[in-house]
Short mmCIF file of N, CA and C in Angstrom, two decimals:
data_model
loop_
_atom_site.label_atom_id
_atom_site.label_comp_id
_atom_site.label_asym_id
_atom_site.label_seq_id
_atom_site.Cartn_x
_atom_site.Cartn_y
_atom_site.Cartn_z
N GLN A 1 170.79 161.79 120.24
CA GLN A 1 171.50 162.25 119.06
C GLN A 1 170.95 161.63 117.78
N ASP A 2 170.51 160.37 117.85
CA ASP A 2 170.02 159.73 116.63
C ASP A 2 168.50 159.87 116.47
N GLN A 3 167.87 160.72 117.30
CA GLN A 3 166.45 160.99 117.16
C GLN A 3 166.19 162.48 117.28
N VAL A 4 165.10 162.91 116.60
CA VAL A 4 164.62 164.28 116.77
C VAL A 4 163.20 164.21 117.31
N PHE A 5 162.88 165.14 118.17
CA PHE A 5 161.55 165.20 118.76
C PHE A 5 160.89 166.49 118.33
N CYS A 6 159.73 166.35 117.68
CA CYS A 6 159.00 167.50 117.16
C CYS A 6 157.60 167.51 117.76
N PHE A 7 156.96 168.66 117.69
CA PHE A 7 155.65 168.84 118.28
C PHE A 7 154.60 169.09 117.20
N THR A 8 153.40 168.56 117.45
CA THR A 8 152.25 168.89 116.62
C THR A 8 151.71 170.23 117.10
N PRO A 9 150.81 170.88 116.36
CA PRO A 9 150.23 172.15 116.83
C PRO A 9 149.49 172.01 118.17
N LYS A 10 149.01 170.81 118.47
CA LYS A 10 148.31 170.57 119.73
C LYS A 10 149.28 170.29 120.88
N GLY A 11 150.56 170.18 120.57
CA GLY A 11 151.56 169.95 121.61
C GLY A 11 151.95 168.50 121.80
N ASP A 12 151.44 167.60 120.95
CA ASP A 12 151.84 166.19 121.05
C ASP A 12 153.27 166.04 120.57
N LEU A 13 154.03 165.19 121.24
CA LEU A 13 155.43 164.96 120.91
C LEU A 13 155.56 163.75 119.99
N ILE A 14 156.31 163.92 118.92
CA ILE A 14 156.53 162.82 117.98
C ILE A 14 158.04 162.64 117.81
N GLY A 15 158.50 161.42 118.08
CA GLY A 15 159.91 161.10 117.93
C GLY A 15 160.18 160.47 116.58
N LEU A 16 161.21 160.95 115.91
CA LEU A 16 161.57 160.46 114.58
C LEU A 16 163.08 160.25 114.51
N PRO A 17 163.54 159.43 113.58
CA PRO A 17 164.99 159.26 113.41
C PRO A 17 165.65 160.56 112.93
N HIS A 18 166.91 160.70 113.22
CA HIS A 18 167.68 161.86 112.76
C HIS A 18 167.61 161.94 111.23
N GLY A 19 167.40 163.12 110.69
CA GLY A 19 167.30 163.30 109.24
C GLY A 19 165.88 163.19 108.72
N ALA A 20 164.91 163.00 109.63
CA ALA A 20 163.51 162.87 109.21
C ALA A 20 163.02 164.16 108.58
N THR A 21 162.12 164.01 107.63
CA THR A 21 161.57 165.14 106.88
C THR A 21 160.12 165.39 107.27
N ILE A 22 159.56 166.41 106.67
CA ILE A 22 158.16 166.73 106.90
C ILE A 22 157.26 165.56 106.49
N VAL A 23 157.61 164.87 105.42
CA VAL A 23 156.81 163.72 104.98
C VAL A 23 156.86 162.61 106.03
N ASP A 24 158.02 162.34 106.61
CA ASP A 24 158.12 161.35 107.69
C ASP A 24 157.22 161.73 108.85
N PHE A 25 157.25 163.01 109.22
CA PHE A 25 156.41 163.51 110.30
C PHE A 25 154.93 163.31 109.98
N ALA A 26 154.55 163.67 108.75
CA ALA A 26 153.15 163.55 108.33
C ALA A 26 152.67 162.10 108.44
N TYR A 27 153.50 161.15 108.01
CA TYR A 27 153.11 159.74 108.10
C TYR A 27 153.12 159.25 109.54
N ALA A 28 153.93 159.85 110.39
CA ALA A 28 153.92 159.49 111.82
C ALA A 28 152.63 159.96 112.48
N VAL A 29 152.08 161.08 112.01
CA VAL A 29 150.82 161.58 112.55
C VAL A 29 149.69 160.64 112.13
N HIS A 30 149.58 160.38 110.82
CA HIS A 30 148.54 159.47 110.30
C HIS A 30 148.84 159.22 108.83
N SER A 31 148.56 158.01 108.36
CA SER A 31 148.86 157.68 106.96
C SER A 31 148.08 158.55 105.98
N GLU A 32 146.85 158.91 106.30
CA GLU A 32 146.06 159.79 105.43
C GLU A 32 146.68 161.19 105.36
N VAL A 33 147.22 161.66 106.47
CA VAL A 33 147.86 162.97 106.49
C VAL A 33 149.09 162.93 105.58
N GLY A 34 149.87 161.86 105.68
CA GLY A 34 151.04 161.71 104.83
C GLY A 34 150.69 161.62 103.35
N ASP A 35 149.64 160.88 103.05
CA ASP A 35 149.23 160.70 101.66
C ASP A 35 148.86 162.01 100.98
N HIS A 36 148.33 162.96 101.74
CA HIS A 36 147.82 164.22 101.17
C HIS A 36 148.67 165.44 101.53
N CYS A 37 149.87 165.19 102.02
CA CYS A 37 150.76 166.27 102.45
C CYS A 37 151.26 167.09 101.25
N VAL A 38 151.20 168.42 101.39
CA VAL A 38 151.71 169.31 100.33
C VAL A 38 152.81 170.22 100.85
N GLY A 39 153.00 170.25 102.14
CA GLY A 39 154.01 171.10 102.76
C GLY A 39 153.70 171.21 104.23
N ALA A 40 154.35 172.18 104.89
CA ALA A 40 154.11 172.36 106.32
C ALA A 40 154.56 173.73 106.76
N LYS A 41 154.08 174.10 107.92
CA LYS A 41 154.60 175.26 108.62
C LYS A 41 155.49 174.71 109.72
N VAL A 42 156.76 175.01 109.65
CA VAL A 42 157.71 174.59 110.67
C VAL A 42 158.08 175.84 111.47
N ASN A 43 157.71 175.82 112.76
CA ASN A 43 157.92 176.98 113.63
C ASN A 43 157.31 178.25 113.04
N GLY A 44 156.13 178.08 112.41
CA GLY A 44 155.40 179.22 111.88
C GLY A 44 155.79 179.65 110.47
N ARG A 45 156.79 179.01 109.87
CA ARG A 45 157.23 179.37 108.52
C ARG A 45 156.93 178.25 107.53
N MET A 46 156.54 178.63 106.34
CA MET A 46 156.26 177.64 105.30
C MET A 46 157.53 176.89 104.93
N ALA A 47 157.38 175.57 104.71
CA ALA A 47 158.55 174.75 104.36
C ALA A 47 158.11 173.67 103.37
N PRO A 48 158.99 173.31 102.41
CA PRO A 48 158.66 172.24 101.46
C PRO A 48 158.75 170.87 102.13
N VAL A 49 158.18 169.87 101.48
CA VAL A 49 158.06 168.53 102.07
C VAL A 49 159.40 167.86 102.34
N ARG A 50 160.45 168.24 101.64
CA ARG A 50 161.74 167.58 101.85
C ARG A 50 162.57 168.21 102.97
N THR A 51 162.02 169.20 103.66
CA THR A 51 162.72 169.88 104.76
C THR A 51 163.02 168.89 105.89
N LYS A 52 164.28 168.87 106.34
CA LYS A 52 164.66 168.02 107.47
C LYS A 52 164.30 168.74 108.76
N LEU A 53 163.81 167.96 109.71
CA LEU A 53 163.35 168.52 110.97
C LEU A 53 164.46 168.50 112.03
N ALA A 54 164.37 169.44 112.96
CA ALA A 54 165.33 169.53 114.06
C ALA A 54 164.59 169.36 115.39
N ASN A 55 165.34 169.07 116.43
CA ASN A 55 164.76 168.93 117.76
C ASN A 55 163.97 170.16 118.15
N GLY A 56 162.75 169.93 118.67
CA GLY A 56 161.93 171.01 119.18
C GLY A 56 161.09 171.74 118.15
N ASP A 57 161.19 171.37 116.87
CA ASP A 57 160.38 172.02 115.83
C ASP A 57 158.90 171.77 116.09
N GLN A 58 158.10 172.81 115.86
CA GLN A 58 156.65 172.64 115.87
C GLN A 58 156.23 172.55 114.41
N VAL A 59 155.57 171.45 114.06
CA VAL A 59 155.25 171.17 112.66
C VAL A 59 153.74 171.10 112.47
N ASP A 60 153.23 171.93 111.57
CA ASP A 60 151.82 171.94 111.22
C ASP A 60 151.73 171.52 109.75
N ILE A 61 151.26 170.31 109.51
CA ILE A 61 151.19 169.73 108.16
C ILE A 61 150.05 170.36 107.37
N LEU A 62 150.34 170.73 106.13
CA LEU A 62 149.34 171.26 105.20
C LEU A 62 148.98 170.15 104.22
N THR A 63 147.69 169.94 104.00
CA THR A 63 147.24 168.86 103.12
C THR A 63 146.32 169.40 102.03
N ALA A 64 146.19 168.59 100.98
CA ALA A 64 145.23 168.86 99.91
C ALA A 64 144.59 167.53 99.55
N ARG A 65 143.29 167.52 99.43
CA ARG A 65 142.55 166.28 99.18
C ARG A 65 142.97 165.58 97.88
N ASN A 66 143.31 166.36 96.85
CA ASN A 66 143.65 165.77 95.55
C ASN A 66 145.13 165.44 95.42
N LYS A 67 145.92 165.65 96.44
CA LYS A 67 147.36 165.38 96.40
C LYS A 67 147.62 163.92 96.75
N MET A 68 148.54 163.30 96.01
CA MET A 68 148.95 161.92 96.28
C MET A 68 150.47 161.90 96.40
N PRO A 69 151.03 160.87 97.05
CA PRO A 69 152.49 160.79 97.19
C PRO A 69 153.19 160.76 95.83
N SER A 70 154.34 161.38 95.80
CA SER A 70 155.15 161.40 94.59
C SER A 70 156.22 160.32 94.71
N PRO A 71 156.56 159.64 93.61
CA PRO A 71 157.65 158.66 93.66
C PRO A 71 158.97 159.27 94.16
N GLU A 72 159.13 160.56 93.94
CA GLU A 72 160.34 161.26 94.38
C GLU A 72 160.47 161.25 95.91
N TRP A 73 159.36 161.22 96.62
CA TRP A 73 159.38 161.24 98.08
C TRP A 73 160.19 160.08 98.64
N GLU A 74 160.15 158.96 97.95
CA GLU A 74 160.85 157.76 98.43
C GLU A 74 162.36 158.00 98.56
N ARG A 75 162.88 158.96 97.81
CA ARG A 75 164.32 159.24 97.83
C ARG A 75 164.77 159.97 99.09
N PHE A 76 163.87 160.74 99.73
CA PHE A 76 164.33 161.54 100.86
C PHE A 76 163.70 161.18 102.21
N VAL A 77 162.70 160.30 102.24
CA VAL A 77 162.16 159.89 103.54
C VAL A 77 163.13 158.93 104.23
N VAL A 78 163.09 158.89 105.55
CA VAL A 78 164.01 158.02 106.28
C VAL A 78 163.30 156.93 107.09
N THR A 79 162.00 157.08 107.34
CA THR A 79 161.30 156.06 108.12
C THR A 79 160.74 154.97 107.22
N GLY A 80 160.77 153.76 107.70
CA GLY A 80 160.23 152.63 106.96
C GLY A 80 158.74 152.75 106.73
N ARG A 81 158.03 153.31 107.71
CA ARG A 81 156.59 153.47 107.60
C ARG A 81 156.24 154.36 106.41
N ALA A 82 156.92 155.49 106.30
CA ALA A 82 156.65 156.42 105.20
C ALA A 82 157.01 155.78 103.86
N ARG A 83 158.17 155.15 103.79
CA ARG A 83 158.63 154.53 102.55
C ARG A 83 157.66 153.43 102.09
N ALA A 84 157.22 152.59 103.03
CA ALA A 84 156.31 151.50 102.68
C ALA A 84 154.96 152.03 102.19
N ARG A 85 154.44 153.06 102.84
CA ARG A 85 153.15 153.62 102.44
C ARG A 85 153.25 154.27 101.06
N ILE A 86 154.35 154.99 100.82
CA ILE A 86 154.54 155.64 99.52
C ILE A 86 154.59 154.59 98.41
N ARG A 87 155.35 153.52 98.63
CA ARG A 87 155.43 152.44 97.63
C ARG A 87 154.08 151.82 97.37
N ARG A 88 153.33 151.60 98.44
CA ARG A 88 152.01 150.96 98.32
C ARG A 88 151.08 151.84 97.48
N ILE A 89 151.03 153.13 97.80
CA ILE A 89 150.15 154.04 97.07
C ILE A 89 150.55 154.12 95.59
N ILE A 90 151.84 154.17 95.33
CA ILE A 90 152.32 154.25 93.94
C ILE A 90 151.97 152.97 93.18
N ARG A 91 152.13 151.81 93.84
CA ARG A 91 151.76 150.53 93.20
C ARG A 91 150.27 150.50 92.88
N LEU A 92 149.43 150.95 93.82
CA LEU A 92 147.98 150.95 93.58
C LEU A 92 147.60 151.89 92.44
N GLU A 93 148.24 153.05 92.41
CA GLU A 93 147.98 154.01 91.34
C GLU A 93 148.40 153.44 89.98
N GLN A 94 149.55 152.78 89.97
CA GLN A 94 150.05 152.17 88.74
C GLN A 94 149.12 151.04 88.29
N ARG A 95 148.64 150.24 89.26
CA ARG A 95 147.71 149.16 88.93
C ARG A 95 146.43 149.73 88.32
N ASP A 96 145.93 150.82 88.87
CA ASP A 96 144.73 151.45 88.31
C ASP A 96 144.95 151.86 86.86
N GLN A 97 146.14 152.38 86.57
CA GLN A 97 146.46 152.77 85.19
C GLN A 97 146.52 151.54 84.29
N TYR A 98 147.14 150.46 84.78
CA TYR A 98 147.19 149.21 84.00
C TYR A 98 145.79 148.66 83.75
N ILE A 99 144.93 148.72 84.75
CA ILE A 99 143.55 148.23 84.60
C ILE A 99 142.82 149.04 83.53
N SER A 100 142.97 150.34 83.57
CA SER A 100 142.31 151.20 82.58
C SER A 100 142.79 150.89 81.17
N LEU A 101 144.09 150.77 81.00
CA LEU A 101 144.66 150.45 79.69
C LEU A 101 144.22 149.05 79.25
N GLY A 102 144.27 148.09 80.15
CA GLY A 102 143.88 146.71 79.84
C GLY A 102 142.42 146.60 79.46
N ARG A 103 141.56 147.38 80.11
CA ARG A 103 140.13 147.38 79.79
C ARG A 103 139.93 147.87 78.35
N GLU A 104 140.66 148.90 77.95
CA GLU A 104 140.56 149.42 76.58
C GLU A 104 141.03 148.36 75.57
N ILE A 105 142.12 147.69 75.89
CA ILE A 105 142.65 146.64 75.00
C ILE A 105 141.63 145.52 74.87
N ALA A 106 141.09 145.05 76.00
CA ALA A 106 140.12 143.95 75.98
C ALA A 106 138.87 144.35 75.19
N HIS A 107 138.41 145.56 75.39
CA HIS A 107 137.22 146.03 74.68
C HIS A 107 137.45 145.98 73.17
N ARG A 108 138.61 146.46 72.75
CA ARG A 108 138.93 146.48 71.32
C ARG A 108 139.03 145.06 70.76
N ILE A 109 139.70 144.17 71.47
CA ILE A 109 139.88 142.79 70.98
C ILE A 109 138.54 142.06 70.91
N VAL A 110 137.69 142.21 71.93
CA VAL A 110 136.39 141.54 71.93
C VAL A 110 135.53 142.05 70.79
N THR A 111 135.50 143.35 70.58
CA THR A 111 134.66 143.87 69.49
C THR A 111 135.23 143.50 68.12
N GLU A 112 136.55 143.35 68.00
CA GLU A 112 137.14 142.92 66.73
C GLU A 112 136.78 141.47 66.40
N THR A 113 136.51 140.65 67.40
CA THR A 113 136.11 139.27 67.15
C THR A 113 134.63 139.17 66.81
N GLY A 114 133.91 140.30 66.88
CA GLY A 114 132.51 140.31 66.51
C GLY A 114 131.56 140.14 67.67
N ASP A 115 132.06 139.95 68.88
CA ASP A 115 131.20 139.80 70.05
C ASP A 115 130.91 141.16 70.65
N ARG A 116 129.86 141.18 71.48
CA ARG A 116 129.59 142.38 72.28
C ARG A 116 130.49 142.29 73.50
N PHE A 117 131.02 143.42 73.91
CA PHE A 117 131.90 143.45 75.07
C PHE A 117 131.10 143.17 76.33
N SER A 118 131.51 142.12 77.06
CA SER A 118 130.86 141.77 78.32
C SER A 118 131.82 140.92 79.15
N GLU A 119 131.48 140.76 80.41
CA GLU A 119 132.30 139.91 81.28
C GLU A 119 132.27 138.47 80.79
N LYS A 120 131.13 138.07 80.28
CA LYS A 120 130.96 136.70 79.79
C LYS A 120 131.91 136.40 78.62
N ALA A 121 132.11 137.40 77.77
CA ALA A 121 133.00 137.21 76.61
C ALA A 121 134.45 136.99 77.05
N LEU A 122 134.81 137.50 78.22
CA LEU A 122 136.19 137.37 78.70
C LEU A 122 136.40 136.18 79.64
N ALA A 123 135.33 135.47 79.96
CA ALA A 123 135.43 134.32 80.88
C ALA A 123 136.45 133.27 80.41
N PRO A 124 136.50 132.92 79.11
CA PRO A 124 137.51 131.94 78.68
C PRO A 124 138.95 132.41 78.94
N ALA A 125 139.19 133.71 78.83
CA ALA A 125 140.53 134.24 79.07
C ALA A 125 140.89 134.13 80.55
N LEU A 126 139.92 134.36 81.42
CA LEU A 126 140.18 134.21 82.85
C LEU A 126 140.61 132.78 83.17
N ASP A 127 139.90 131.82 82.57
CA ASP A 127 140.25 130.41 82.79
C ASP A 127 141.62 130.09 82.21
N ARG A 128 141.86 130.52 81.00
CA ARG A 128 143.13 130.18 80.34
C ARG A 128 144.34 130.78 81.06
N PHE A 129 144.19 132.02 81.54
CA PHE A 129 145.32 132.68 82.21
C PHE A 129 145.33 132.41 83.72
N ARG A 130 144.34 131.62 84.18
CA ARG A 130 144.23 131.25 85.60
C ARG A 130 144.15 132.48 86.51
N LEU A 131 143.21 133.35 86.18
CA LEU A 131 142.98 134.57 86.95
C LEU A 131 141.59 134.51 87.56
N ASP A 132 141.43 135.16 88.71
CA ASP A 132 140.15 135.11 89.42
C ASP A 132 139.20 136.25 89.05
N LYS A 133 139.76 137.43 88.81
CA LYS A 133 138.92 138.61 88.61
C LYS A 133 139.27 139.30 87.29
N LEU A 134 138.28 140.00 86.74
CA LEU A 134 138.49 140.74 85.51
C LEU A 134 139.56 141.82 85.69
N ASP A 135 139.59 142.48 86.85
CA ASP A 135 140.61 143.50 87.07
C ASP A 135 142.01 142.92 86.98
N ASP A 136 142.18 141.66 87.41
CA ASP A 136 143.49 141.00 87.29
C ASP A 136 143.84 140.80 85.81
N LEU A 137 142.84 140.44 85.01
CA LEU A 137 143.06 140.27 83.57
C LEU A 137 143.41 141.61 82.92
N TYR A 138 142.63 142.65 83.26
CA TYR A 138 142.90 143.97 82.70
C TYR A 138 144.30 144.45 83.09
N ALA A 139 144.68 144.26 84.35
CA ALA A 139 146.00 144.70 84.81
C ALA A 139 147.10 143.95 84.08
N ALA A 140 146.92 142.65 83.87
CA ALA A 140 147.93 141.85 83.16
C ALA A 140 148.07 142.32 81.70
N LEU A 141 146.94 142.64 81.07
CA LEU A 141 146.98 143.15 79.70
C LEU A 141 147.66 144.52 79.65
N GLY A 142 147.28 145.40 80.55
CA GLY A 142 147.83 146.75 80.58
C GLY A 142 149.32 146.76 80.88
N GLU A 143 149.77 145.82 81.70
CA GLU A 143 151.18 145.75 82.06
C GLU A 143 152.00 145.03 81.00
N GLY A 144 151.32 144.33 80.09
CA GLY A 144 152.01 143.63 79.02
C GLY A 144 152.39 142.21 79.37
N LEU A 145 151.80 141.67 80.45
CA LEU A 145 152.08 140.29 80.83
C LEU A 145 151.42 139.30 79.88
N HIS A 146 150.32 139.74 79.25
CA HIS A 146 149.65 138.95 78.21
C HIS A 146 149.46 139.86 77.01
N THR A 147 149.62 139.30 75.83
CA THR A 147 149.52 140.10 74.61
C THR A 147 148.09 140.12 74.08
N GLU A 148 147.86 141.00 73.12
CA GLU A 148 146.56 141.07 72.48
C GLU A 148 146.25 139.77 71.75
N GLY A 149 147.27 139.20 71.12
CA GLY A 149 147.10 137.93 70.41
C GLY A 149 146.70 136.80 71.34
N GLU A 150 147.32 136.76 72.51
CA GLU A 150 146.96 135.72 73.50
C GLU A 150 145.52 135.88 73.94
N LEU A 151 145.09 137.13 74.15
CA LEU A 151 143.70 137.36 74.55
C LEU A 151 142.75 136.95 73.43
N ALA A 152 143.08 137.33 72.20
CA ALA A 152 142.21 136.99 71.06
C ALA A 152 142.06 135.49 70.91
N SER A 153 143.17 134.75 71.05
CA SER A 153 143.07 133.29 70.90
C SER A 153 142.38 132.65 72.11
N ALA A 154 142.42 133.28 73.26
CA ALA A 154 141.75 132.73 74.44
C ALA A 154 140.24 132.89 74.36
N ILE A 155 139.78 134.02 73.79
CA ILE A 155 138.33 134.23 73.74
C ILE A 155 137.70 133.69 72.46
N ALA A 156 138.50 133.51 71.40
CA ALA A 156 138.00 132.95 70.14
C ALA A 156 139.08 132.03 69.59
N PRO A 157 139.19 130.81 70.15
CA PRO A 157 140.25 129.92 69.68
C PRO A 157 140.13 129.64 68.19
N PRO A 158 141.29 129.57 67.48
CA PRO A 158 141.23 129.33 66.03
C PRO A 158 140.66 127.95 65.71
N ALA A 159 139.98 127.88 64.56
CA ALA A 159 139.42 126.61 64.12
C ALA A 159 140.55 125.68 63.73
N PRO A 160 140.38 124.36 63.93
CA PRO A 160 141.43 123.42 63.54
C PRO A 160 141.70 123.49 62.04
N ALA A 161 142.96 123.37 61.65
CA ALA A 161 143.35 123.44 60.24
C ALA A 161 142.81 122.23 59.49
N GLY A 162 142.23 122.45 58.30
CA GLY A 162 141.79 121.36 57.46
C GLY A 162 140.44 120.77 57.84
N GLY A 163 139.78 121.28 58.82
CA GLY A 163 138.45 120.78 59.19
C GLY A 163 138.51 119.35 59.67
N ASP A 164 137.55 118.51 59.22
CA ASP A 164 137.44 117.11 59.65
C ASP A 164 138.55 116.25 59.05
N ARG A 165 139.10 116.65 57.95
CA ARG A 165 140.09 115.82 57.27
C ARG A 165 141.40 115.72 58.04
N ALA A 166 141.64 116.65 58.97
CA ALA A 166 142.90 116.65 59.71
C ALA A 166 143.01 115.40 60.58
N ASN A 167 141.92 114.83 60.98
CA ASN A 167 141.95 113.67 61.88
C ASN A 167 141.92 112.33 61.12
N GLU A 168 141.76 112.37 59.80
CA GLU A 168 141.69 111.14 59.03
C GLU A 168 143.07 110.54 58.88
N ALA A 169 143.13 109.22 58.82
CA ALA A 169 144.39 108.51 58.59
C ALA A 169 144.70 108.53 57.11
N ILE A 170 145.95 108.60 56.80
CA ILE A 170 146.35 108.65 55.39
C ILE A 170 146.58 107.25 54.89
#
């Protein structure tokens, strides 16, 4: 009662929790199949990804290479495997966006300081923020964990106020 058993087109049996959807089935077949799922044929009829499966359904997953999981999928899947994979893919996609934005920010800040944009120019920022890789720095900038001002002062620290006289005794 608390499980449904569905068949692949080849006749393989896949057991899923009650209320499982086409996306749960796709991830049970293979994570790549789930990642690129766009719909399915259930018992020979087209069905959307949120369709709940019943005992004995034959499910043929339809995929597209350019399709990625939608954050909305997390609301209707019931298996932990599907939910975890969807979250992971969304996090990676979001990180890629942060890296792209952070790279643009870093490029602008480095060129505003008069340097040529290079990995070497950003090395002081990696040390200051205690990061290992440039992608980590870009992601932190893109996500807003470090500001443009912090990056600018890390790669071109301000000169001491008053020059040599600041250290003289009065």
